Amino acid sequence: MERETLLSQTRLCAACPKMCRHVCPTFLAWRSDSPTPHGRALLVYQDLKGVRPLDDRSIEVLYQCLECSHCLTWCLPEVDVAAIVESTRTRLVSEGREPAGIRELSDKIRESHNPFGEPHSSRLDWKRPKTSDGRKIVYFAGCTSSYREKEIAESTVSVLSKVLGYSVTVSPEEWCCGSPLFRTGQLGSALEQAHHNTELLNSLEGEMVVTSCPGCYRSLTQDYQKHGLVVDKPVVHLSKLLSDSVDRLPQAESSPVITYHDPCHLGRHAGLYDEPRSVLKHVSKGQLVEMERNKDNAMCCGNGAGLRALFPEESRVIGRARIEQAEATGATQIVTACPFCKNMLASQARSKGFVVDLSEFVMSSVKSSGTKAKTD
Amino acid sequence: MLEKELTTIVGRDHFTLTETDRLLNAHDASPLSEAKIRAGEALPLADLVVFPASAEQISEILKLANRLRLPVIPVGGGAGTCGGTLPVYGGMQLDLKRMDKVLWIDDESMTVRAEAGIVGIDLEETVNRRGYTTGHTPTSLRASNLGGFIATRSGGSMSSLYGKIEDLTLGLQVVIPDGSVIECKAVPRSSVGPDLRQVFIGSEGTLGVITEATLKLFPIPEERRFRSMSFKDVHSGLTAIRMIFRQGVFPSVVRLYDPEDTAMSMSSHFEVEEGSCMLLLAFDGRSDKVALDEKIAADICLKEGGKDYGEGPSKRWWEHRYDMYYPTKFTTSGYSIGDTIDIVATYDKLERVYHSMKKVMESHDAVVMSHFSHMYQHGGSIYMIFFTSQSDAESAWATYKKIWDDGVAACLREGGTMSHQHGVGTTRSTYTADELGSSFEVLKSIKSVLDPRGIMNPGKLGLGVRQ
């Protein structure tokens, strides 16, 4: 972001009586004026003006942000605090001033190509269902589905193959998409991953690349392009692909009442609100109820932009609050379309199975309806 | 020692001496704060910020502060427009944002009990889910909180029907400076001596810390209808408003824009005659009652020469009522500075106050536009909004002060009061003695009894400057 734009945007935000603060998840977690959009903007503004440089606590405040952009929904002058934070983080990293925990994250990704520090060789250690021999498609599984939420990877391949009839390629050479690095300002490390993935995806045969992770989707479609890296085939999120083929999806014999949690990267950052809903309405036969805060007003799960890595306790407070919002709808299951969201929300749910991914929900309906696989 | 004792009281995670945190908690939404932020200037900082979780913790904190003679500045949402939470003498900001719970809702009595740190919109949405409204929806609803509403004696945009915060507050819990936790019982009325709630409502943190309150609730109205009428001048519009109340009709919204404010706020959206004054009305309640109220009000307006604009302007205002609270490039540019003097007077004085203030404020190179809102049976408020743009910061501040000094003097001279809902804070502190006249001594006496060491929010409300 250009300096003049940063100055004018942060000046506006710093002069606001905090009209978005009430929806900021980190305000909810800390209940202080420091980790708020206004607080972040004021620190950046004073730094840019040369009034007060960012000190260690300021840097900590800038890393106490989920970059969820919920504040932007409530901002009449449309000040993009997430972009301001990310741009400032990038500068801090270039100056070697990022928090140590963030540097460790980068080291792990550069060494093992995933943020968990798991061996790269075990990336495909999940049960890959047999795929059909239909049209070829590439599934970019992402780190969380590969290592922590393996059911999502398995269900995604199943739904692509058994329900939509694709021949699915998953490459063992896939690296982290770079999302955690882009979001935390580690541009150099992010681009290393991005270059590799672009080359890899362009070398694979398939009519499109499908992601089940909105973080991967945003990186591949927005961050890579911003830096001149072009994947030579369409990149789609699973929810979009499924909604385009909604008539071919099974319907559950008896679906629980469900509610949908909008992942920030899929909703506010990519504008995909209706696609997952159309899938869920169809599959559940209309058993979808909305949370009070939904679509562009949906609350973040608390698991983004490095917050959980640096501040796990506050991250959980946010996840717990979102679970309570889901419970208030009376739904017996919350469906999301993001492995990162699922991971956080499931950790805060009272019962196992309360949180499922879209791919899992569709596949559970296949099982319950006894629908046979449809292939082209 | 202070750190050790605070750690015992609230825990080490719930107070901070870090400069960055003190800076981020230092300001409110007053023009002074905003202008200083824009200019990159420092605001007065507290020495520490404490985040208590209960009245008991606040009690211990006040005992400690009293012992150390440490100024204590209670902070709510930090959205005030008068500098009421600025720590002008340093000391401790006592930030109540962790005390954010709705404790209970009583369906039978239609009341709600909540902690003071709850943000206004969170409280309103919680009671909305149960089919109620607090009826208290100031423009700052998203940013201010319950304790701040009460401490500043605020009024919502629908106060003509539902009442102001002093009408809505049935019960109150306050921690007074010696650490005692006192309760003002939640009853619809009492004849047991003076109403002590009113000592604390509007006390701006100078007499104690408001920690909980019981508020009235109202059923969400079955219908809300909007109507707009334009008048040839302020006088005929005010006459129509008086007659509407006299007929026993209480609109939820009554806002009369003077020619300048009509031009500013309405003319880019609606065809309005130059020099005309737009009246916005809203009616809440049962559909049949609302229809009757609207008809009575419309007939009165037409009889007074009003031109019917239907629901358009009023409904548009309602849908955009929070927009004016956001900063714009215009309001944050260069050395432009604006503010609002929200005065009140009875009908017999209202127009005189308006014309006198407008004249003196305009004489200082200010653009002045006004609307009459928060109207009642016996009088109402005028939002005297002004902007001035000068070539440098020094001239801007000097002009700003002159506008305030002369504007308030004109208001008081003509028999008005200098604030309807914004409160006193630092902006109006030096005018308080003139405003209250002989009764100011009573306020000072109350202060000296409750807060003999003058630790509570010194420098505000004309009180408690540390010796």
PDB file of N, CA, C and O in Angstrom, chain B residues 143-173:
ATOM      1  N   ALA B 143     -20.607   2.604  19.701  1.00  0.00           N
ATOM      2  CA  ALA B 143     -19.299   2.905  20.285  1.00  0.00           C
ATOM      3  C   ALA B 143     -19.365   3.188  21.783  1.00  0.00           C
ATOM      4  O   ALA B 143     -18.381   3.013  22.492  1.00  0.00           O
ATOM      5  N   SER B 144     -20.512   3.644  22.268  1.00  0.00           N
ATOM      6  CA  SER B 144     -20.601   4.030  23.677  1.00  0.00           C
ATOM      7  C   SER B 144     -21.197   2.891  24.493  1.00  0.00           C
ATOM      8  O   SER B 144     -21.755   1.948  23.941  1.00  0.00           O
ATOM      9  N   ASN B 145     -21.097   2.998  25.808  1.00  0.00           N
ATOM     10  CA  ASN B 145     -21.642   1.905  26.609  1.00  0.00           C
ATOM     11  C   ASN B 145     -22.561   2.411  27.711  1.00  0.00           C
ATOM     12  O   ASN B 145     -22.737   3.619  27.916  1.00  0.00           O
ATOM     13  N   LEU B 146     -23.168   1.443  28.391  1.00  0.00           N
ATOM     14  CA  LEU B 146     -24.225   1.763  29.353  1.00  0.00           C
ATOM     15  C   LEU B 146     -23.746   2.728  30.437  1.00  0.00           C
ATOM     16  O   LEU B 146     -24.437   3.703  30.758  1.00  0.00           O
ATOM     17  N   GLY B 147     -22.573   2.468  30.996  1.00  0.00           N
ATOM     18  CA  GLY B 147     -22.059   3.353  32.048  1.00  0.00           C
ATOM     19  C   GLY B 147     -21.876   4.770  31.541  1.00  0.00           C
ATOM     20  O   GLY B 147     -22.175   5.749  32.237  1.00  0.00           O
ATOM     21  N   GLY B 148     -21.405   4.874  30.299  1.00  0.00           N
ATOM     22  CA  GLY B 148     -21.216   6.194  29.691  1.00  0.00           C
ATOM     23  C   GLY B 148     -22.540   6.898  29.448  1.00  0.00           C
ATOM     24  O   GLY B 148     -22.648   8.123  29.649  1.00  0.00           O
ATOM     25  N   PHE B 149     -23.553   6.145  29.039  1.00  0.00           N
ATOM     26  CA  PHE B 149     -24.882   6.754  28.851  1.00  0.00           C
ATOM     27  C   PHE B 149     -25.318   7.455  30.141  1.00  0.00           C
ATOM     28  O   PHE B 149     -25.805   8.580  30.134  1.00  0.00           O
ATOM     29  N   ILE B 150     -25.162   6.704  31.230  1.00  0.00           N
ATOM     30  CA  ILE B 150     -25.671   7.209  32.507  1.00  0.00           C
ATOM     31  C   ILE B 150     -24.768   8.323  33.041  1.00  0.00           C
ATOM     32  O   ILE B 150     -25.255   9.361  33.502  1.00  0.00           O
ATOM     33  N   ALA B 151     -23.477   8.101  32.939  1.00  0.00           N
ATOM     34  CA  ALA B 151     -22.534   9.089  33.486  1.00  0.00           C
ATOM     35  C   ALA B 151     -22.624  10.428  32.770  1.00  0.00           C
ATOM     36  O   ALA B 151     -22.353  11.473  33.359  1.00  0.00           O
ATOM     37  N   THR B 152     -22.996  10.412  31.496  1.00  0.00           N
ATOM     38  CA  THR B 152     -23.073  11.684  30.759  1.00  0.00           C
ATOM     39  C   THR B 152     -24.498  12.200  30.645  1.00  0.00           C
ATOM     40  O   THR B 152     -24.741  13.207  29.988  1.00  0.00           O
ATOM     41  N   ARG B 153     -25.450  11.470  31.238  1.00  0.00           N
ATOM     42  CA  ARG B 153     -26.864  11.874  31.187  1.00  0.00           C
ATOM     43  C   ARG B 153     -27.307  12.025  29.724  1.00  0.00           C
ATOM     44  O   ARG B 153     -27.785  13.071  29.270  1.00  0.00           O
ATOM     45  N   SER B 154     -27.166  10.928  29.000  1.00  0.00           N
ATOM     46  CA  SER B 154     -27.359  10.991  27.553  1.00  0.00           C
ATOM     47  C   SER B 154     -28.830  10.900  27.158  1.00  0.00           C
ATOM     48  O   SER B 154     -29.697  10.577  27.965  1.00  0.00           O
ATOM     49  N   GLY B 155     -29.064  11.194  25.900  1.00  0.00           N
ATOM     50  CA  GLY B 155     -30.413  11.099  25.339  1.00  0.00           C
ATOM     51  C   GLY B 155     -30.331  10.436  23.983  1.00  0.00           C
ATOM     52  O   GLY B 155     -29.432  10.721  23.199  1.00  0.00           O
ATOM     53  N   GLY B 156     -31.248   9.535  23.702  1.00  0.00           N
ATOM     54  CA  GLY B 156     -31.242   8.841  22.414  1.00  0.00           C
ATOM     55  C   GLY B 156     -32.040   9.600  21.373  1.00  0.00           C
ATOM     56  O   GLY B 156     -32.751  10.564  21.689  1.00  0.00           O
ATOM     57  N   SER B 157     -31.949   9.144  20.129  1.00  0.00           N
ATOM     58  CA  SER B 157     -32.623   9.860  19.042  1.00  0.00           C
ATOM     59  C   SER B 157     -34.141   9.702  19.095  1.00  0.00           C
ATOM     60  O   SER B 157     -34.856  10.381  18.375  1.00  0.00           O
ATOM     61  N   MET B 158     -34.653   8.806  19.945  1.00  0.00           N
ATOM     62  CA  MET B 158     -36.104   8.638  20.079  1.00  0.00           C
ATOM     63  C   MET B 158     -36.588   9.062  21.464  1.00  0.00           C
ATOM     64  O   MET B 158     -37.584   8.561  21.977  1.00  0.00           O
ATOM     65  N   SER B 159     -35.851  10.015  22.044  1.00  0.00           N
ATOM     66  CA  SER B 159     -36.144  10.400  23.430  1.00  0.00           C
ATOM     67  C   SER B 159     -37.503  11.082  23.577  1.00  0.00           C
ATOM     68  O   SER B 159     -38.062  11.105  24.672  1.00  0.00           O
ATOM     69  N   SER B 160     -38.059  11.619  22.502  1.00  0.00           N
ATOM     70  CA  SER B 160     -39.362  12.295  22.621  1.00  0.00           C
ATOM     71  C   SER B 160     -40.445  11.322  23.060  1.00  0.00           C
ATOM     72  O   SER B 160     -41.395  11.702  23.749  1.00  0.00           O
ATOM     73  N   LEU B 161     -40.311  10.059  22.664  1.00  0.00           N
ATOM     74  CA  LEU B 161     -41.302   9.056  23.069  1.00  0.00           C
ATOM     75  C   LEU B 161     -40.828   8.244  24.268  1.00  0.00           C
ATOM     76  O   LEU B 161     -41.559   8.077  25.249  1.00  0.00           O
ATOM     77  N   TYR B 162     -39.615   7.704  24.179  1.00  0.00           N
ATOM     78  CA  TYR B 162     -39.187   6.741  25.199  1.00  0.00           C
ATOM     79  C   TYR B 162     -38.557   7.387  26.433  1.00  0.00           C
ATOM     80  O   TYR B 162     -38.477   6.765  27.479  1.00  0.00           O
ATOM     81  N   GLY B 163     -38.097   8.616  26.285  1.00  0.00           N
ATOM     82  CA  GLY B 163     -37.460   9.283  27.418  1.00  0.00           C
ATOM     83  C   GLY B 163     -35.956   9.281  27.308  1.00  0.00           C
ATOM     84  O   GLY B 163     -35.375   8.659  26.423  1.00  0.00           O
ATOM     85  N   LYS B 164     -35.337  10.042  28.203  1.00  0.00           N
ATOM     86  CA  LYS B 164     -33.886  10.154  28.247  1.00  0.00           C
ATOM     87  C   LYS B 164     -33.355   9.150  29.256  1.00  0.00           C
ATOM     88  O   LYS B 164     -34.113   8.512  29.966  1.00  0.00           O
ATOM     89  N   ILE B 165     -32.046   9.040  29.362  1.00  0.00           N
ATOM     90  CA  ILE B 165     -31.481   7.974  30.194  1.00  0.00           C
ATOM     91  C   ILE B 165     -31.929   8.116  31.659  1.00  0.00           C
ATOM     92  O   ILE B 165     -32.111   7.112  32.356  1.00  0.00           O
ATOM     93  N   GLU B 166     -32.137   9.360  32.121  1.00  0.00           N
ATOM     94  CA  GLU B 166     -32.575   9.521  33.514  1.00  0.00           C
ATOM     95  C   GLU B 166     -34.004   9.014  33.722  1.00  0.00           C
ATOM     96  O   GLU B 166     -34.380   8.641  34.822  1.00  0.00           O
ATOM     97  N   ASP B 167     -34.794   9.005  32.639  1.00  0.00           N
ATOM     98  CA  ASP B 167     -36.150   8.451  32.736  1.00  0.00           C
ATOM     99  C   ASP B 167     -36.116   6.930  32.639  1.00  0.00           C
ATOM    100  O   ASP B 167     -36.994   6.238  33.150  1.00  0.00           O
ATOM    101  N   LEU B 168     -35.120   6.425  31.950  1.00  0.00           N
ATOM    102  CA  LEU B 168     -35.060   4.994  31.645  1.00  0.00           C
ATOM    103  C   LEU B 168     -34.359   4.193  32.731  1.00  0.00           C
ATOM    104  O   LEU B 168     -34.516   2.984  32.814  1.00  0.00           O
ATOM    105  N   THR B 169     -33.561   4.881  33.570  1.00  0.00           N
ATOM    106  CA  THR B 169     -32.771   4.174  34.586  1.00  0.00           C
ATOM    107  C   THR B 169     -33.603   3.998  35.859  1.00  0.00           C
ATOM    108  O   THR B 169     -33.879   4.954  36.574  1.00  0.00           O
ATOM    109  N   LEU B 170     -33.945   2.750  36.137  1.00  0.00           N
ATOM    110  CA  LEU B 170     -34.748   2.482  37.342  1.00  0.00           C
ATOM    111  C   LEU B 170     -33.868   2.221  38.551  1.00  0.00           C
ATOM    112  O   LEU B 170     -34.202   2.603  39.667  1.00  0.00           O
ATOM    113  N   GLY B 171     -32.786   1.523  38.345  1.00  0.00           N
ATOM    114  CA  GLY B 171     -31.923   1.179  39.480  1.00  0.00           C
ATOM    115  C   GLY B 171     -30.470   1.358  39.112  1.00  0.00           C
ATOM    116  O   GLY B 171     -30.117   1.365  37.935  1.00  0.00           O
ATOM    117  N   LEU B 172     -29.651   1.510  40.148  1.00  0.00           N
ATOM    118  CA  LEU B 172     -28.262   1.854  39.888  1.00  0.00           C
ATOM    119  C   LEU B 172     -27.360   1.268  40.964  1.00  0.00           C
ATOM    120  O   LEU B 172     -27.713   1.284  42.149  1.00  0.00           O
ATOM    121  N   GLN B 173     -26.223   0.742  40.539  1.00  0.00           N
ATOM    122  CA  GLN B 173     -25.186   0.368  41.508  1.00  0.00           C
ATOM    123  C   GLN B 173     -23.983   1.266  41.247  1.00  0.00           C
ATOM    124  O   GLN B 173     -23.559   1.404  40.100  1.00  0.00           O
TER     125      GLN B 173
END
